Coordinates of C-alpha atoms and ligand atoms in Angstrom, one line a residue:
X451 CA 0.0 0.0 0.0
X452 CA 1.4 3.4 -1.3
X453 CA 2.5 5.4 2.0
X454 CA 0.7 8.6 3.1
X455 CA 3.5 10.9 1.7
X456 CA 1.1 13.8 4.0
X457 CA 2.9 14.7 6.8
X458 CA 0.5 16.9 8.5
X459 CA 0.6 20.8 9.4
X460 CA 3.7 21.4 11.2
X461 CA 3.5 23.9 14.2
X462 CA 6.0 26.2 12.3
X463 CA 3.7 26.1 9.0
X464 CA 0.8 27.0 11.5
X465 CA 3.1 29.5 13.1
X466 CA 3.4 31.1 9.5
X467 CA -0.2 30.6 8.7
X468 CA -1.1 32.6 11.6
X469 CA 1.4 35.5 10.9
X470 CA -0.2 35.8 7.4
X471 CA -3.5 36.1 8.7
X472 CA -2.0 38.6 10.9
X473 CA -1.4 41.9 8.8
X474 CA 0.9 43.2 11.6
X475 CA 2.5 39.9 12.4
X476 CA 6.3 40.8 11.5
X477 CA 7.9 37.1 12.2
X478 CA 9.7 38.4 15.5
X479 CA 6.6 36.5 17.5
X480 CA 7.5 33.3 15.2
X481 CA 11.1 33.3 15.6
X482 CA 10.6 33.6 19.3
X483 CA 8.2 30.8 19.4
X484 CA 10.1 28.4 17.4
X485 CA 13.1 28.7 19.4
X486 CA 11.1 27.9 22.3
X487 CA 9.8 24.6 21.0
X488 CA 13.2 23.8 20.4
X489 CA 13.9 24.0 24.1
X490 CA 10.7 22.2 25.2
X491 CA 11.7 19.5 22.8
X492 CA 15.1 19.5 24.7
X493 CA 13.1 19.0 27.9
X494 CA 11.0 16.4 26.6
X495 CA 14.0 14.4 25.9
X496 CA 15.5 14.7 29.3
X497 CA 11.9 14.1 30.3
X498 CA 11.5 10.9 29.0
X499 CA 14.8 9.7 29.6
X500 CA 14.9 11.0 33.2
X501 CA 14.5 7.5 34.4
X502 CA 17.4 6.7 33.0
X503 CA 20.0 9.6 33.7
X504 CA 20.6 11.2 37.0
X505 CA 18.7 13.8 36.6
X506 CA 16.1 13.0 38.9
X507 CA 15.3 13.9 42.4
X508 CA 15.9 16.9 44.4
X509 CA 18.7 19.2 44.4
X510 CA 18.5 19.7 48.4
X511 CA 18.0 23.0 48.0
X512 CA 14.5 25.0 48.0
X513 CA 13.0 28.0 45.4
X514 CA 11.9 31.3 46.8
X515 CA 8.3 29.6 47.5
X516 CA 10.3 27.7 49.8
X517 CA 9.2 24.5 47.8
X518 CA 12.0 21.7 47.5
X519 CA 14.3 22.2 43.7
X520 CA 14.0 18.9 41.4
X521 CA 17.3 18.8 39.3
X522 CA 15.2 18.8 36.3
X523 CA 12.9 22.2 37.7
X524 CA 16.8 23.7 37.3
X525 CA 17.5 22.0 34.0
X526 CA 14.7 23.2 32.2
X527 CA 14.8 26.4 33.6
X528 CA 18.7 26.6 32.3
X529 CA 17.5 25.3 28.7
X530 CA 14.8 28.0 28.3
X531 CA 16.8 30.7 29.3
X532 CA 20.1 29.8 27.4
X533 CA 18.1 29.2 24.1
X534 CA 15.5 32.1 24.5
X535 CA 18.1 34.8 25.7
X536 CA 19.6 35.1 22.1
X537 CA 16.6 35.2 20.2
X538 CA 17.0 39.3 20.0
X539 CA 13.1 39.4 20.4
X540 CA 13.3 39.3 24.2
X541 CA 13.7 42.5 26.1
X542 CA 13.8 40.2 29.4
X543 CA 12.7 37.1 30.7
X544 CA 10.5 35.9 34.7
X545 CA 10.9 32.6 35.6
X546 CA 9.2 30.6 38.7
X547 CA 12.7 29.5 39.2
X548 CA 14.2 33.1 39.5
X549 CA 13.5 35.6 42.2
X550 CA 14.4 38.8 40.2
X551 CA 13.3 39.2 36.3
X552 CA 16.5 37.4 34.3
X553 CA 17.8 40.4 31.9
X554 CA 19.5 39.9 28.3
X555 CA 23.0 39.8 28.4
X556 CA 24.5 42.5 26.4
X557 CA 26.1 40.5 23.8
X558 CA 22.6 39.7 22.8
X559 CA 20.1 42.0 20.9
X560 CA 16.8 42.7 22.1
X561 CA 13.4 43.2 21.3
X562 CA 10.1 44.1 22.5
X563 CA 8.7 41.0 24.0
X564 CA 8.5 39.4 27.5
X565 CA 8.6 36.0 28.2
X566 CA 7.0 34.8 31.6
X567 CA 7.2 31.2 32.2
X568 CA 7.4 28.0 34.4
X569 CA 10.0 25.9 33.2
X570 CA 8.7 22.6 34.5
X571 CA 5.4 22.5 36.3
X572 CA 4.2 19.5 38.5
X573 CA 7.8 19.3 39.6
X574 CA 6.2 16.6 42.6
X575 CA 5.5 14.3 39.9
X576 CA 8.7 14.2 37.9
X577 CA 10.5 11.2 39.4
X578 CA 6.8 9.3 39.7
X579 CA 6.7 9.0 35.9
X580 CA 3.4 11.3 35.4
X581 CA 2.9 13.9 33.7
X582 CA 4.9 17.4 33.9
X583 CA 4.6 20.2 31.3
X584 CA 6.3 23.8 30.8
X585 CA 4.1 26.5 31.2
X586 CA 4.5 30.0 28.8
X587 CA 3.2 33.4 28.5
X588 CA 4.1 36.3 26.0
X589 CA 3.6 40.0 26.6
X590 CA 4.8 43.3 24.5
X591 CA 7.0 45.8 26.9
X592 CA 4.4 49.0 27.4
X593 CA 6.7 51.7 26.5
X594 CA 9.2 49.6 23.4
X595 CA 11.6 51.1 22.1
X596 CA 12.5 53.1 24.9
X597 CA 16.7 52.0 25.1
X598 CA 16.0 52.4 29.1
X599 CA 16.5 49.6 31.5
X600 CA 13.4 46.8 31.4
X601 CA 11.9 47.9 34.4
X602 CA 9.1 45.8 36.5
X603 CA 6.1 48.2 35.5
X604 CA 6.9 46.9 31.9
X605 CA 6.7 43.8 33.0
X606 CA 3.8 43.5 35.4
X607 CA 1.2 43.5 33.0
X608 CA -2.5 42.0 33.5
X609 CA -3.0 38.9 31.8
X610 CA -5.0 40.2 29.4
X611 CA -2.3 42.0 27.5
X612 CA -0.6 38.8 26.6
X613 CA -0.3 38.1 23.5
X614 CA 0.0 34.8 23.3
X615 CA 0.1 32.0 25.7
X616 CA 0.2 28.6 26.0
X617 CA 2.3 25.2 27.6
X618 CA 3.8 21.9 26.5
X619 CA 2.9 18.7 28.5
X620 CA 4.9 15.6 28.9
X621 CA 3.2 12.4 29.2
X622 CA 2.7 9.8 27.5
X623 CA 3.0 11.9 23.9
X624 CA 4.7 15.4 24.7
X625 CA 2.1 18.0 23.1
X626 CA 2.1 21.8 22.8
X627 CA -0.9 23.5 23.1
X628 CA -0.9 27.6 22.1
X629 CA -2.5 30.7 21.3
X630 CA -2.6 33.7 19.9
X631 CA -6.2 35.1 20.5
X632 CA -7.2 33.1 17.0
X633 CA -8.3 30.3 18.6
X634 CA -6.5 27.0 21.2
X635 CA -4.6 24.5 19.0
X636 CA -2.9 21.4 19.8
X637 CA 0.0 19.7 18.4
X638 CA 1.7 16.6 18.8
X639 CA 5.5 15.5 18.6
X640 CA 6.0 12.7 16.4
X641 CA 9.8 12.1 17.9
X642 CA 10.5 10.0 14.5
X643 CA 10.7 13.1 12.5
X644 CA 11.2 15.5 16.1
X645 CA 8.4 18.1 14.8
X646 CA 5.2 19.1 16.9
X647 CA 2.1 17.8 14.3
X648 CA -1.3 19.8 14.3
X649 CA -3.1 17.0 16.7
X650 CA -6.2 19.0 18.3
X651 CA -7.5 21.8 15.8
X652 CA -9.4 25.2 17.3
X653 CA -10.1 23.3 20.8
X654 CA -13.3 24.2 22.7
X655 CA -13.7 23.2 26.3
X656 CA -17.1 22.0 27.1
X657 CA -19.2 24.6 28.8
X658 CA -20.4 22.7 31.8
X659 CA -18.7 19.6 32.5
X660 CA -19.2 16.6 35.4
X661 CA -15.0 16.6 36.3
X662 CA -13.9 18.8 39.3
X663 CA -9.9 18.6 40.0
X664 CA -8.9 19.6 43.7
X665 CA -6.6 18.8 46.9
X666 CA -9.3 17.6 49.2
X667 CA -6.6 17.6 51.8
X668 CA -6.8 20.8 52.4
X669 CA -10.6 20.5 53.3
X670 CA -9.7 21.5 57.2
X671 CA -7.4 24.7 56.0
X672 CA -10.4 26.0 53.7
X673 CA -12.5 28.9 54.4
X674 CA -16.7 27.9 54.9
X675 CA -17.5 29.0 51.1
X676 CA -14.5 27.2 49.7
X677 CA -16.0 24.1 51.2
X678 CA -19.9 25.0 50.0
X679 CA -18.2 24.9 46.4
X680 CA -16.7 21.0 46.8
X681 CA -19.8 20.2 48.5
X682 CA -21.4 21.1 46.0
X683 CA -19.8 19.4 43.0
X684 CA -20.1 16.3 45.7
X685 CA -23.4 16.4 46.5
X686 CA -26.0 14.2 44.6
X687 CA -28.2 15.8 42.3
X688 CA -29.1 13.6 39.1
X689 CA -30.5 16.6 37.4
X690 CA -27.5 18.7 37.4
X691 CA -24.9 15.3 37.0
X692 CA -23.7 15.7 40.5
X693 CA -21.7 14.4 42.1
X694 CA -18.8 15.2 39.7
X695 CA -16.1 12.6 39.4
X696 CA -12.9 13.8 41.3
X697 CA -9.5 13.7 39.2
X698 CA -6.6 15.5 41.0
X699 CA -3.0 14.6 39.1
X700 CA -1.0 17.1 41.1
X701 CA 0.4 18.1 37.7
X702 CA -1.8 21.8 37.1
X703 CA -0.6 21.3 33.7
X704 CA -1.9 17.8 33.7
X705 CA -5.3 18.6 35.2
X706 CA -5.6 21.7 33.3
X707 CA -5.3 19.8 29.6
X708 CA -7.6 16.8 30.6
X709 CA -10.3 19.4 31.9
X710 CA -9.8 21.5 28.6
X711 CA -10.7 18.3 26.3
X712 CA -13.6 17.3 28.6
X713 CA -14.4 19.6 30.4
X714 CA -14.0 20.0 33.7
X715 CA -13.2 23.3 36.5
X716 CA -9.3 22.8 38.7
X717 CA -9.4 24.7 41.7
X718 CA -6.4 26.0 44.3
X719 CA -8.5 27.6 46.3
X720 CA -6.7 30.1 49.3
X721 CA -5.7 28.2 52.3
X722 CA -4.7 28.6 55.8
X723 CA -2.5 25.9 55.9
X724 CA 1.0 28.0 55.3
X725 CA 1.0 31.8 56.3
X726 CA 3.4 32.3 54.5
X727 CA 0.9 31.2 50.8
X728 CA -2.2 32.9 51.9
X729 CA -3.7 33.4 48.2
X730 CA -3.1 29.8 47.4
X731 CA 0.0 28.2 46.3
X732 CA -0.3 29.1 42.5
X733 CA 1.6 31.8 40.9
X734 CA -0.4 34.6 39.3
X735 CA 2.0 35.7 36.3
X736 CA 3.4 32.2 35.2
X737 CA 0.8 30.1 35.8
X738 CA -2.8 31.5 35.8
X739 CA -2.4 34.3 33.5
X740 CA -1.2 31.9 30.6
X741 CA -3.7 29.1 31.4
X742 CA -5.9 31.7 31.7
X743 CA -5.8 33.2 27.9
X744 CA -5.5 30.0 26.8
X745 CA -9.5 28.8 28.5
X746 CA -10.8 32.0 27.5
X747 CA -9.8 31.3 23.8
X748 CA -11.3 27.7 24.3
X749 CA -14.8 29.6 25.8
X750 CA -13.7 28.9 29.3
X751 CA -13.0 30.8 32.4
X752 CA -11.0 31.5 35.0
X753 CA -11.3 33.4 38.0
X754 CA -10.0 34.0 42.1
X755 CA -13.1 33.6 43.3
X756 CA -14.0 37.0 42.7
X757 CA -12.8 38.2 39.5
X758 CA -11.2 36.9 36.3
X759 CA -7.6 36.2 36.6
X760 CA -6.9 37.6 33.6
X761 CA -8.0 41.7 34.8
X762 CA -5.9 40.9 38.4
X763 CA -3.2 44.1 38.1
X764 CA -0.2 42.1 39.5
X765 CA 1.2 43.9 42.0
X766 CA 4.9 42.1 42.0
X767 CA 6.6 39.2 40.4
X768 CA 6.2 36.4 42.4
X769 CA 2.3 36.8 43.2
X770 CA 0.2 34.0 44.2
X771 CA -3.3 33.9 43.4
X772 CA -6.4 31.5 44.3
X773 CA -7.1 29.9 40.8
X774 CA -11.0 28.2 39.7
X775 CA -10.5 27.5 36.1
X776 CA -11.7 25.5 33.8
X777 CA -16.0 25.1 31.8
X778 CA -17.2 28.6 32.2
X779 CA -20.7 27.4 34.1
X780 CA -19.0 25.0 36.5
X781 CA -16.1 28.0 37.6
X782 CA -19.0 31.0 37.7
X783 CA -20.6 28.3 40.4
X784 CA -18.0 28.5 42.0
X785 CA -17.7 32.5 42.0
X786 CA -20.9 32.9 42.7
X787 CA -20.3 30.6 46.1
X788 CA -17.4 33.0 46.8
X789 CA -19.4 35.9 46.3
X790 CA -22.2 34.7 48.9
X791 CA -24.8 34.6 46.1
X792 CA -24.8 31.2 46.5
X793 CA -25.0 29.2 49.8
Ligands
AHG1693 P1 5.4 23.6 40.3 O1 5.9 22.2 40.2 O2 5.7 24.4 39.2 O3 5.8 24.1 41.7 O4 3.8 23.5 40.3 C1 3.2 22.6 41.1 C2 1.8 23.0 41.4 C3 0.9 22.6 40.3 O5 1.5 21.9 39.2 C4 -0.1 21.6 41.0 O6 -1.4 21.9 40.5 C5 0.1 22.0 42.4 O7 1.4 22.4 42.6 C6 -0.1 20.8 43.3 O8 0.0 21.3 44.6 P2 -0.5 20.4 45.8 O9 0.5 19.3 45.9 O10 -0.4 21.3 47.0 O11 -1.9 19.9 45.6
MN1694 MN1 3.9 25.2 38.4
MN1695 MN1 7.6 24.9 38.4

């Protein structure tokens, strides 16, 4: 039988697709892309051969969230800033990894774009064998061109002004999933040819969905209206396809993708459990805000409780938030709980 000679639409051809739809599209956004899929594609490798190489386990030292360092949290976090800083479309880089924003050496040229990312996310599950991904998010400086130092009111942008956003995920395949306010799509590394295939075209998340992804072990640390909400999705109620089923991976990533395809609303609620993490353990700028983009683009939502994540005015780098994300229905159930409209 003749073989199927059709590869399939790489990412870069959909990359270039986009930028021709997009008048003002000038390749600097593709460029910048492209070279970051080459370093999640050097992750994945390490990734999947992790087992095998000493790259597991925990450096013995702890991140400025105080959470313990996984030798492959510092590896990819080394990869994406040695292969994004010489771009020359970067006028600086935040990483979870790093407490102050990482500048561009001055060898380098820059640009006008800011990359905010998580290099590895779900680092709890990396020497498990489940899924861990690379979280991303793309702003434009507010005032380019000025030669002036990159200073932290260019960066600290609401969510909203990204413009673009997305993550990879590494499981069983490694995928990337992006976008650039023209819809969510998904693409899937074929390693035999080492290019990321168009796998999951213009993705929608369901708008109400029967999946609800949480740490029930904080149940005791939870505020009376956080718990109304998992009661809720608990509680039995045929007509409104309650109780949910529970799936928590411990991978945001993880439970963030499987909720997108089916449906389904992840919460991190705020906690009392550690002072020091009062607005929840997730981080506002590398991990909401991108997920964020990326559900509203899919005709989900995401919010705090209160508001969408996406209008929160961050007030510094490293700011946590409380994040309900996920089928728009299920998470303004939720808000509606945390607003006391709903008991
Ligand atoms: P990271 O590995 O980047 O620190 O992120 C881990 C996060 C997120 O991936 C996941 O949803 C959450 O931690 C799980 O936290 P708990 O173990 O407290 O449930
Ligand atoms: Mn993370
Ligand atoms: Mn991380």
């Amino acid at each position: 039988m003749k073989k199927k000679s059709k590869v399939g639409i790489t990412i870069t051809q959909h990359l270039l697709n986009q930028q021709r739809e997009n008048p003002e599209a000038t390749g600097s956004f593709t460029k910048l892309l492209n070279e970051l899929i080459v370093a999640a594609k050097v992750i994945s490798r390490e990734v999947n051969k992790a087992g095998l190489a000493d790259i597991l386990g925990p450096t013995g030292t702890r991140n400025i969230y105080d959470d313990e360092v996984q030798k492959l949290d510092i590896f990819a976090n080394k990869v994406i800033i040695e292969r994004m800083q010489h771009v020359g479309e970067l006028c600086c880089m935040g990483s979870e990894e790093n407490e102050n924003l990482i500048e561009i050496p001055s060898q380098y040229p820059k640009g006008d774009y800011i990359l905010m990312f998580d290099p590895l996310d779900g680092s709890s599950n990396i020497d498990v064998n489940v899924s861990i991904g690379t979280i991303f998010g793309i702003y434009k400086r507010k005032n380019p061109d000025s030669c002036s130092e990159i200073s932290l009111s260019d960066v600290l942008q609401k969510g909203i002004n990204q413009v673009a956003a997305g993550y990879f995920l590494y499981g069983s395949s490694t995928m990337m999933v992006y976008t650039t306010g023209h819809g969510v799509h998904g693409f899937t590394l074929f390693p035999s040819i080492g290019e990321f295939l168009l796998s999951h075209e213009n993705i929608k998340i369901p708008e109400k969905s029967t999946i609800y992804s949480v740490n029930e072990s904080y149940y005791a640390y939870w505020d009376d209206k956080t718990r109304a909400i998992v009661d809720y999705f608990k509680k039995v109620d045929k007509d409104t396809g309650r109780p949910y089923t529970a799936r928590y991976v411990g991978s945001l990533v993880a439970d963030f993708h499987r909720n997108l395809l089916k449906g389904g609303i992840f919460m991190y609620p705020a906690d009392r459990k550690d002072p020091k993490k009062p607005g929840g353990k997730l981080r506002l700028m590398v991990e909401a805000n991108p997920l964020a983009m990326v559900v509203r683009e899919a005709g989900g939502y995401a919010s705090d409780g209160y508001v969408p994540i996406l209008d929160i005015d961050p007030g510094f780098l490293h700011q946590r938030t409380p994040l309900y994300i996920g089928s728009k229905k299920d998470v303004e159930i939720a808000e509606a709980f945390m607003k006391g409209e709903r008991k």
